Amino acid sequence: MVITGSTRGIGFSMAREFLLKGCNVTLSGRSDTLPETTRTELTPFEGKYIYIKCNVQDIASIKKLWDASIEKWGSIDIWINNAGQNAPHVFSWETGETYTENVIKTNILGMIYGSQVAAAEMLKQGYGAIYSMEGLGSNNMIQVKTILYGTSKCALTYFMKGLAKELKGTGVITGRLSPGMMLTDFITKTPDGEKSEVIEDEKFRKIFNILGDKPETVAKFFVPRILSNTKNGAQIEWLTNRKAAWRFMTAGL
């Protein structure tokens, strides 16, 4: 299987869970090599994974990711579009051009490119599954100072629902992964790696302490369901409305 944006956060946590399940995994990211700490953590899985540098904004790079994975593993059962980019926590008109382009090109164009390459090649195989990672905005909720990111995730959900219809009856299925709130760099850092001001907001911190989870926790939920899913257009949702309501009701305890 292939996971884009899998050097850290939920992408890496899922990669590790798949490896624990005995799967062969291609990790990818924009760096030339995996960070040393990541390689150390993956030491028990030598021979079961490879790392391929990939810029999802470039479809040629995604095709190389597919080709290198096929050369190594022979086939690809599962493709997960996980690579994502956030923007500074400011109003949309205050967001710089580079930040704006990176959010749109990574979260929308990169996801579409990944889906196009995977769908075309999986149709040749006659089977396969394509998943994309939802996020804030996928349910049409609007949060000020995050609307660029929210717009990209709203578009992602629409595209994946449409792709499911286009692939109906082909043997290739699609799905959406809905992780809820996670403690990752998306929350704690700006795109430049600086400390994010959003985590200093007292109201946000209270909500996050109730609803937030570690990516390892979410990955343990996602992976077995991805492996067992046969439904086209499925949504695998971690933080359901019922679960969120229960957490709020029991937070005082």
Tab-separated table of C-alpha atoms in Angstrom, residues 48 154 166-167 173 187:
chain	number	residue	atom	x	y	z
A	48	LYS	CA	8.565	-4.466	4.714
A	154	CYS	CA	-14.933	20.404	1.628
A	166	GLU	CA	-17.607	6.968	-11.207
A	167	LEU	CA	-15.922	3.759	-10.017
A	173	ILE	CA	-13.537	1.270	-4.372
A	187	ILE	CA	-2.449	22.043	15.503
